[in-house]
C-alpha cells in the first residue's frame, strides 16, 4: 500500500474518531417544577436523563424558591430547600450537572404579572411608573445602575447556588427590549450595549470571586440585521456591540428555533465557549448538532474546543413535559413538540 494512501486512511480515521466523540455538554433546560412534581423530577433525572445521555440540567428557578435573605421576592409555588436537596441527590446519583437559573435584567414580568423582584422592589424598575398592568410592553426590566439592585440579586444568586451545590449559574438575559430607557434617571442617555456589557460583567465578576461560572443566552449579542435572525433571536437595539466587552469565560447559549443560524461558530470565533439551543423543530436541532460536530472536526483547535454542545429548551410546565416523556402527552402541543425535538436531538448525540 502506498504511503500516501496510508496517510489518507489515517487522517480519515482521525476525523471519524473525532466525530464519534460525544459533545462535552448534553443538556436540557426546564422550568422549576411545582413542589408536587419534585418526586417526578427526581424520577426523571434518575431514569430519563442517563438513558438519553444527558449530563447537564438547567433549572430555571427565578423567584420560585424559599429565599431566606429576601423572602419578599418569593413567587407562588416556591421550592423548599428540602425539595432542592432531593433534586441535588438525584443528580449526583445520575451523574448530571445541575445549573440553577434566575432570569436577570429582562423578563421581570410576563403578561399582566410582575415577578417577585420588581413586585417587591418597584424602585428597581427601569421604567418607573410606566406601563400600568404591563400594557404595551413585552417584559419589564430592572435598572442595572440602581445602587441597591445588585445587593439583592447577588444574595439571591448566592443562596440558590448554595442550595443547588452548583459551580455554574445561568443568568438568562435574553430578549432585553427595555434598556437605557428615557424614563430611568440613571440609564437615560446611555448606550444599551454599555449597560448590557456592564451587567454581564457585574454578575460574572461576583460569581468569579467564589470560583463559579456564568452562562447567558446569546441573542442580545447578535446583530439582528446582519445575521438575519430577527428581533427575538438577535438584537435591533444596539446591545450586540457589547460582545467585545464581555469576559470570554462566560458561556453563551445560542438559541435559534426556526432556522439553524450559525451563531455557534460566530461566538466560538469571538472566543466564547458555546452551546446550541433548539426548541420544537427536530430538523433545526439536528442541523445545529451537525454544525457543532463540523466545528469540532474541522476547525482549528482553539475554535473547535469552544463548540461545547447542546442545551435543549422546553418552555412550558416541566411537570407536563416530564409526564409526556413518561407516556402522558401534554395538552400543550408545543411541549409535545419540544419532547419530540429532545428525543431526536439526543438520539443524534448518541450516534
Short mmCIF file of C-alpha atoms in Angstrom, two decimals:
data_model
loop_
_atom_site.label_atom_id
_atom_site.label_comp_id
_atom_site.label_asym_id
_atom_site.label_seq_id
_atom_site.Cartn_x
_atom_site.Cartn_y
_atom_site.Cartn_z
CA UNK A 1 0.00 0.00 0.00
CA UNK A 2 1.36 3.42 -0.95
CA UNK A 3 2.45 5.76 1.84
CA UNK A 4 0.03 8.46 0.60
CA UNK A 5 -2.86 6.02 0.82
CA UNK A 6 -1.90 5.02 4.37
CA UNK A 7 -1.70 8.67 5.41
CA UNK A 8 -5.10 9.40 3.84
CA UNK A 9 -6.71 6.46 5.62
CA UNK A 10 -5.10 7.54 8.89
CA UNK A 11 -6.46 11.09 8.55
CA UNK A 12 -9.93 9.79 7.71
CA UNK A 13 -9.81 7.59 10.79
CA UNK A 14 -8.87 10.59 12.92
CA UNK A 15 -11.82 12.57 11.55
CA UNK A 16 -14.22 9.68 12.16
CA UNK A 17 -12.86 9.23 15.68
CA UNK A 18 -13.28 12.92 16.41
CA UNK A 19 -16.83 12.81 15.07
CA UNK A 20 -17.69 9.89 17.34
CA UNK A 21 -16.57 11.69 20.48
CA UNK A 22 -19.56 12.93 22.47
CA UNK A 23 -20.07 16.64 22.77
CA UNK A 24 -18.97 17.70 26.28
CA UNK A 25 -22.29 19.34 27.22
CA UNK A 26 -25.50 17.46 26.50
CA UNK A 27 -28.12 19.38 28.42
CA UNK A 28 -31.78 20.10 28.98
CA UNK A 29 -33.41 23.31 30.20
CA UNK A 30 -36.54 23.00 32.38
CA UNK A 31 -38.64 25.47 34.28
CA UNK A 32 -38.65 24.74 38.00
CA UNK A 33 -41.39 22.22 38.77
CA UNK A 34 -44.24 22.79 41.16
CA UNK A 35 -43.41 21.35 44.58
CA UNK A 36 -45.87 18.50 44.00
CA UNK A 37 -43.88 17.50 40.89
CA UNK A 38 -40.49 17.31 42.60
CA UNK A 39 -40.73 13.48 43.01
CA UNK A 40 -41.45 13.30 39.27
CA UNK A 41 -38.33 15.39 38.58
CA UNK A 42 -36.27 13.08 40.79
CA UNK A 43 -37.51 10.09 38.79
CA UNK A 44 -36.89 11.93 35.51
CA UNK A 45 -33.30 12.70 36.49
CA UNK A 46 -32.62 9.13 37.56
CA UNK A 47 -34.34 7.31 34.72
CA UNK A 48 -34.63 9.51 31.64
CA UNK A 49 -31.54 11.70 31.58
CA UNK A 50 -28.97 8.86 31.83
CA UNK A 51 -30.88 6.85 29.22
CA UNK A 52 -30.84 9.79 26.82
CA UNK A 53 -27.17 10.52 27.52
CA UNK A 54 -27.85 13.93 29.12
CA UNK A 55 -25.23 15.14 31.57
CA UNK A 56 -26.47 18.69 32.32
CA UNK A 57 -29.77 20.06 33.63
CA UNK A 58 -30.51 23.79 33.78
CA UNK A 59 -33.44 24.53 36.09
CA UNK A 60 -34.94 27.99 35.70
CA UNK A 61 -35.98 28.87 39.23
CA UNK A 62 -36.26 32.66 39.11
CA UNK A 63 -38.15 33.72 42.27
CA UNK A 64 -39.80 30.34 42.93
CA UNK A 65 -37.52 29.31 45.78
CA UNK A 66 -37.93 29.78 49.52
CA UNK A 67 -35.30 32.50 49.78
CA UNK A 68 -34.45 33.44 53.36
CA UNK A 69 -32.35 36.56 52.77
CA UNK A 70 -35.04 38.27 50.70
CA UNK A 71 -38.32 36.43 51.27
CA UNK A 72 -40.20 39.41 49.84
CA UNK A 73 -39.31 38.31 46.28
CA UNK A 74 -40.76 34.80 46.55
CA UNK A 75 -43.28 33.96 43.83
CA UNK A 76 -46.09 31.36 44.11
CA UNK A 77 -45.26 27.62 44.31
CA UNK A 78 -41.72 28.04 45.63
CA UNK A 79 -39.37 25.11 46.02
CA UNK A 80 -38.17 24.43 49.55
CA UNK A 81 -34.60 23.63 50.49
CA UNK A 82 -35.73 20.06 51.07
CA UNK A 83 -37.17 19.92 47.55
CA UNK A 84 -33.90 21.13 46.08
CA UNK A 85 -31.86 18.73 48.26
CA UNK A 86 -33.75 15.76 46.81
CA UNK A 87 -33.08 17.02 43.28
CA UNK A 88 -29.39 17.53 44.05
CA UNK A 89 -29.12 13.98 45.44
CA UNK A 90 -30.77 12.50 42.35
CA UNK A 91 -28.49 14.47 40.02
CA UNK A 92 -25.38 13.28 41.84
CA UNK A 93 -26.57 9.70 41.61
CA UNK A 94 -27.26 10.08 37.87
CA UNK A 95 -24.04 11.94 37.08
CA UNK A 96 -25.95 15.04 35.98
CA UNK A 97 -24.61 18.55 36.50
CA UNK A 98 -27.22 20.94 37.92
CA UNK A 99 -27.21 24.61 36.91
CA UNK A 100 -29.80 26.91 38.54
CA UNK A 101 -31.11 29.96 36.70
CA UNK A 102 -32.55 33.33 37.60
CA UNK A 103 -33.52 35.37 34.56
CA UNK A 104 -31.70 38.66 35.07
CA UNK A 105 -32.10 42.13 33.61
CA UNK A 106 -35.16 41.50 31.40
CA UNK A 107 -38.09 39.11 31.83
CA UNK A 108 -39.08 40.67 35.14
CA UNK A 109 -42.75 40.31 34.17
CA UNK A 110 -44.96 38.15 32.00
CA UNK A 111 -48.28 39.37 30.62
CA UNK A 112 -50.03 41.18 33.50
CA UNK A 113 -47.92 39.54 36.20
CA UNK A 114 -44.88 41.36 37.56
CA UNK A 115 -42.44 38.88 39.09
CA UNK A 116 -41.01 38.91 42.58
CA UNK A 117 -38.09 41.31 42.25
CA UNK A 118 -39.99 44.29 40.83
CA UNK A 119 -43.20 43.41 42.63
CA UNK A 120 -41.41 43.78 45.96
CA UNK A 121 -38.87 46.39 44.84
CA UNK A 122 -40.62 48.68 42.34
CA UNK A 123 -37.80 51.16 42.88
CA UNK A 124 -35.58 48.88 40.78
CA UNK A 125 -37.81 49.22 37.68
CA UNK A 126 -36.16 50.59 34.53
CA UNK A 127 -39.45 52.28 33.63
CA UNK A 128 -40.75 53.54 36.99
CA UNK A 129 -44.44 54.38 36.99
CA UNK A 130 -44.93 53.46 33.34
CA UNK A 131 -46.98 50.73 31.69
CA UNK A 132 -49.63 50.06 34.36
CA UNK A 133 -50.77 46.45 34.17
CA UNK A 134 -47.73 45.85 31.92
CA UNK A 135 -49.78 47.03 28.95
CA UNK A 136 -47.82 47.94 25.83
CA UNK A 137 -44.59 46.09 26.68
CA UNK A 138 -43.20 42.57 26.32
CA UNK A 139 -41.45 42.22 29.70
CA UNK A 140 -40.20 44.63 32.35
CA UNK A 141 -36.50 45.12 33.08
CA UNK A 142 -34.74 46.17 36.23
CA UNK A 143 -32.34 49.10 36.21
CA UNK A 144 -28.77 47.73 36.22
CA UNK A 145 -27.46 51.02 37.65
CA UNK A 146 -29.72 51.20 40.69
CA UNK A 147 -27.34 51.35 43.68
CA UNK A 148 -29.19 48.66 45.67
CA UNK A 149 -30.21 46.20 42.96
CA UNK A 150 -27.06 44.07 42.98
CA UNK A 151 -27.12 43.67 46.72
CA UNK A 152 -30.44 41.89 46.39
CA UNK A 153 -29.64 39.96 43.21
CA UNK A 154 -26.29 38.70 44.44
CA UNK A 155 -27.86 37.50 47.69
CA UNK A 156 -30.44 35.54 45.67
CA UNK A 157 -27.77 34.05 43.42
CA UNK A 158 -25.59 33.01 46.35
CA UNK A 159 -28.46 31.39 48.23
CA UNK A 160 -29.64 29.49 45.16
CA UNK A 161 -26.13 28.35 44.25
CA UNK A 162 -25.55 27.07 47.78
CA UNK A 163 -28.84 25.15 47.79
CA UNK A 164 -28.08 23.57 44.41
CA UNK A 165 -24.42 22.87 45.32
CA UNK A 166 -23.65 24.35 41.91
CA UNK A 167 -20.45 25.66 40.33
CA UNK A 168 -22.23 27.38 37.43
CA UNK A 169 -25.13 29.85 37.27
CA UNK A 170 -27.36 30.67 34.29
CA UNK A 171 -28.24 34.36 34.28
CA UNK A 172 -30.65 34.37 31.32
CA UNK A 173 -30.51 37.97 29.97
CA UNK A 174 -32.42 37.16 26.79
CA UNK A 175 -34.94 39.35 24.97
CA UNK A 176 -34.00 42.52 26.83
CA UNK A 177 -36.01 45.16 25.00
CA UNK A 178 -36.24 47.78 27.75
CA UNK A 179 -32.79 49.20 28.46
CA UNK A 180 -31.40 52.75 28.60
CA UNK A 181 -34.99 53.93 28.87
CA UNK A 182 -35.59 57.68 28.81
CA UNK A 183 -37.70 57.38 31.97
CA UNK A 184 -34.85 55.93 34.03
CA UNK A 185 -32.97 58.71 35.85
CA UNK A 186 -29.77 56.64 35.84
CA UNK A 187 -29.82 54.93 32.43
CA UNK A 188 -31.27 57.53 30.08
CA UNK A 189 -28.79 58.78 27.53
CA UNK A 190 -26.51 55.79 27.92
CA UNK A 191 -25.80 53.19 25.25
CA UNK A 192 -27.70 49.91 25.65
CA UNK A 193 -24.53 47.98 24.81
CA UNK A 194 -22.66 49.65 27.67
CA UNK A 195 -25.42 48.78 30.13
CA UNK A 196 -25.73 45.21 28.89
CA UNK A 197 -21.98 44.55 28.99
CA UNK A 198 -21.75 46.14 32.42
CA UNK A 199 -24.47 43.90 33.83
CA UNK A 200 -22.91 40.74 32.40
CA UNK A 201 -19.54 41.75 33.84
CA UNK A 202 -21.04 42.57 37.25
CA UNK A 203 -22.70 39.15 37.56
CA UNK A 204 -19.70 37.33 36.12
CA UNK A 205 -17.29 39.09 38.49
CA UNK A 206 -19.48 38.32 41.51
CA UNK A 207 -19.51 34.62 40.61
CA UNK A 208 -15.80 34.58 39.82
CA UNK A 209 -14.95 35.73 43.33
CA UNK A 210 -16.16 32.33 44.57
CA UNK A 211 -14.76 30.35 41.61
CA UNK A 212 -18.10 29.98 39.82
CA UNK A 213 -19.01 30.42 36.17
CA UNK A 214 -21.74 32.27 34.28
CA UNK A 215 -23.91 31.15 31.36
CA UNK A 216 -26.23 33.52 29.45
CA UNK A 217 -28.46 33.35 26.40
CA UNK A 218 -26.75 34.84 23.36
CA UNK A 219 -29.46 36.70 21.44
CA UNK A 220 -28.56 40.20 22.67
CA UNK A 221 -25.02 39.73 21.32
CA UNK A 222 -26.06 39.07 17.72
CA UNK A 223 -26.73 41.82 15.19
CA UNK A 224 -30.33 41.21 14.16
CA UNK A 225 -29.96 42.81 10.74
CA UNK A 226 -26.60 41.35 9.71
CA UNK A 227 -27.39 37.84 11.00
CA UNK A 228 -30.92 37.77 9.60
CA UNK A 229 -32.02 36.28 12.92
CA UNK A 230 -34.63 38.94 13.66
CA UNK A 231 -35.52 40.92 16.78
CA UNK A 232 -36.13 37.94 19.07
CA UNK A 233 -33.13 35.71 18.39
CA UNK A 234 -30.88 38.75 17.90
CA UNK A 235 -30.74 42.46 18.71
CA UNK A 236 -32.04 45.56 16.99
CA UNK A 237 -31.42 47.95 19.90
CA UNK A 238 -27.63 48.04 19.72
CA UNK A 239 -26.79 45.62 22.52
CA UNK A 240 -24.90 43.37 20.11
CA UNK A 241 -21.81 45.62 20.18
CA UNK A 242 -21.35 44.55 23.82
CA UNK A 243 -19.81 41.30 22.63
CA UNK A 244 -16.27 42.72 22.70
CA UNK A 245 -16.63 43.91 26.32
CA UNK A 246 -17.74 40.65 27.92
CA UNK A 247 -15.25 38.30 29.60
CA UNK A 248 -14.50 35.28 27.46
CA UNK A 249 -15.13 32.81 30.28
CA UNK A 250 -18.90 33.45 30.02
CA UNK A 251 -20.52 30.53 28.18
CA UNK A 252 -23.07 31.53 25.54
CA UNK A 253 -26.29 29.56 24.97
CA UNK A 254 -27.03 30.31 21.32
CA UNK A 255 -30.77 29.74 20.84
CA UNK A 256 -32.43 29.53 17.44
CA UNK A 257 -35.78 27.87 16.96
CA UNK A 258 -36.91 28.33 13.35
CA UNK A 259 -33.66 28.08 11.38
CA UNK A 260 -30.22 26.76 12.24
CA UNK A 261 -28.46 30.14 12.34
CA UNK A 262 -24.67 29.51 12.60
CA UNK A 263 -24.38 31.54 15.77
CA UNK A 264 -22.29 28.90 17.50
CA UNK A 265 -19.46 29.43 15.02
CA UNK A 266 -19.75 33.21 15.45
CA UNK A 267 -19.45 33.01 19.24
CA UNK A 268 -16.64 30.46 19.09
CA UNK A 269 -14.71 32.71 16.70
CA UNK A 270 -15.15 35.52 19.24
CA UNK A 271 -13.51 33.39 21.92
CA UNK A 272 -16.57 32.10 23.81
CA UNK A 273 -17.48 28.57 24.75
CA UNK A 274 -20.91 27.99 23.24
CA UNK A 275 -23.81 25.56 23.29
CA UNK A 276 -26.58 25.50 20.69
CA UNK A 277 -30.16 25.60 21.97
CA UNK A 278 -33.09 24.28 19.93
CA UNK A 279 -36.73 24.03 20.99
CA UNK A 280 -39.52 22.47 18.90
CA UNK A 281 -38.14 21.60 15.46
CA UNK A 282 -36.05 18.42 15.21
CA UNK A 283 -34.62 19.49 11.86
CA UNK A 284 -33.20 22.63 13.46
CA UNK A 285 -31.71 20.66 16.35
CA UNK A 286 -30.11 18.12 14.03
CA UNK A 287 -28.63 20.84 11.84
CA UNK A 288 -27.23 22.56 14.93
CA UNK A 289 -25.61 19.31 16.08
CA UNK A 290 -24.12 18.77 12.63
CA UNK A 291 -22.64 22.29 12.67
CA UNK A 292 -21.17 21.72 16.14
CA UNK A 293 -19.60 18.45 15.05
CA UNK A 294 -18.22 20.01 11.91
CA UNK A 295 -16.61 22.72 14.00
CA UNK A 296 -15.07 20.17 16.36
CA UNK A 297 -13.80 18.06 13.46
CA UNK A 298 -12.61 20.68 11.01
CA UNK A 299 -11.95 24.00 12.71
CA UNK A 300 -8.61 24.92 14.25
CA UNK A 301 -8.04 23.59 17.74
CA UNK A 302 -8.91 26.81 19.56
CA UNK A 303 -12.27 27.27 17.86
CA UNK A 304 -13.08 23.55 17.84
CA UNK A 305 -12.68 23.27 21.59
CA UNK A 306 -15.25 26.03 22.18
CA UNK A 307 -18.10 24.13 20.49
CA UNK A 308 -19.26 22.62 23.75
CA UNK A 309 -22.58 21.00 22.93
CA UNK A 310 -26.35 21.32 23.13
CA UNK A 311 -28.91 22.69 25.58
CA UNK A 312 -32.43 21.62 24.60
CA UNK A 313 -35.15 24.01 25.76
CA UNK A 314 -38.77 23.14 26.60
CA UNK A 315 -40.63 26.37 27.59
CA UNK A 316 -43.66 25.12 29.42
CA UNK A 317 -44.76 23.40 32.60
CA UNK A 318 -41.94 20.99 33.42
CA UNK A 319 -44.35 18.57 35.10
CA UNK A 320 -46.34 18.30 31.88
CA UNK A 321 -43.14 17.83 29.87
CA UNK A 322 -41.93 15.05 32.15
CA UNK A 323 -45.33 13.33 32.20
CA UNK A 324 -45.32 13.43 28.39
CA UNK A 325 -41.88 11.85 28.48
CA UNK A 326 -43.32 9.04 30.59
CA UNK A 327 -46.17 8.46 28.13
CA UNK A 328 -48.86 11.01 29.04
CA UNK A 329 -49.00 13.56 26.20
CA UNK A 330 -49.49 17.17 27.20
CA UNK A 331 -52.49 19.24 26.15
CA UNK A 332 -49.86 21.86 25.25
CA UNK A 333 -48.81 20.77 21.78
CA UNK A 334 -45.67 22.93 21.94
CA UNK A 335 -44.46 20.79 24.87
CA UNK A 336 -45.11 17.63 22.85
CA UNK A 337 -43.13 19.15 20.00
CA UNK A 338 -40.29 20.03 22.38
CA UNK A 339 -40.27 16.43 23.60
CA UNK A 340 -40.04 15.12 20.03
CA UNK A 341 -37.18 17.54 19.40
CA UNK A 342 -35.43 16.45 22.61
CA UNK A 343 -35.63 12.80 21.64
CA UNK A 344 -34.46 13.38 18.08
CA UNK A 345 -31.57 15.56 19.20
CA UNK A 346 -30.34 13.17 21.86
CA UNK A 347 -30.63 10.21 19.54
CA UNK A 348 -28.33 12.08 17.14
CA UNK A 349 -25.98 12.92 20.01
CA UNK A 350 -25.71 9.22 20.85
CA UNK A 351 -24.84 8.27 17.28
#
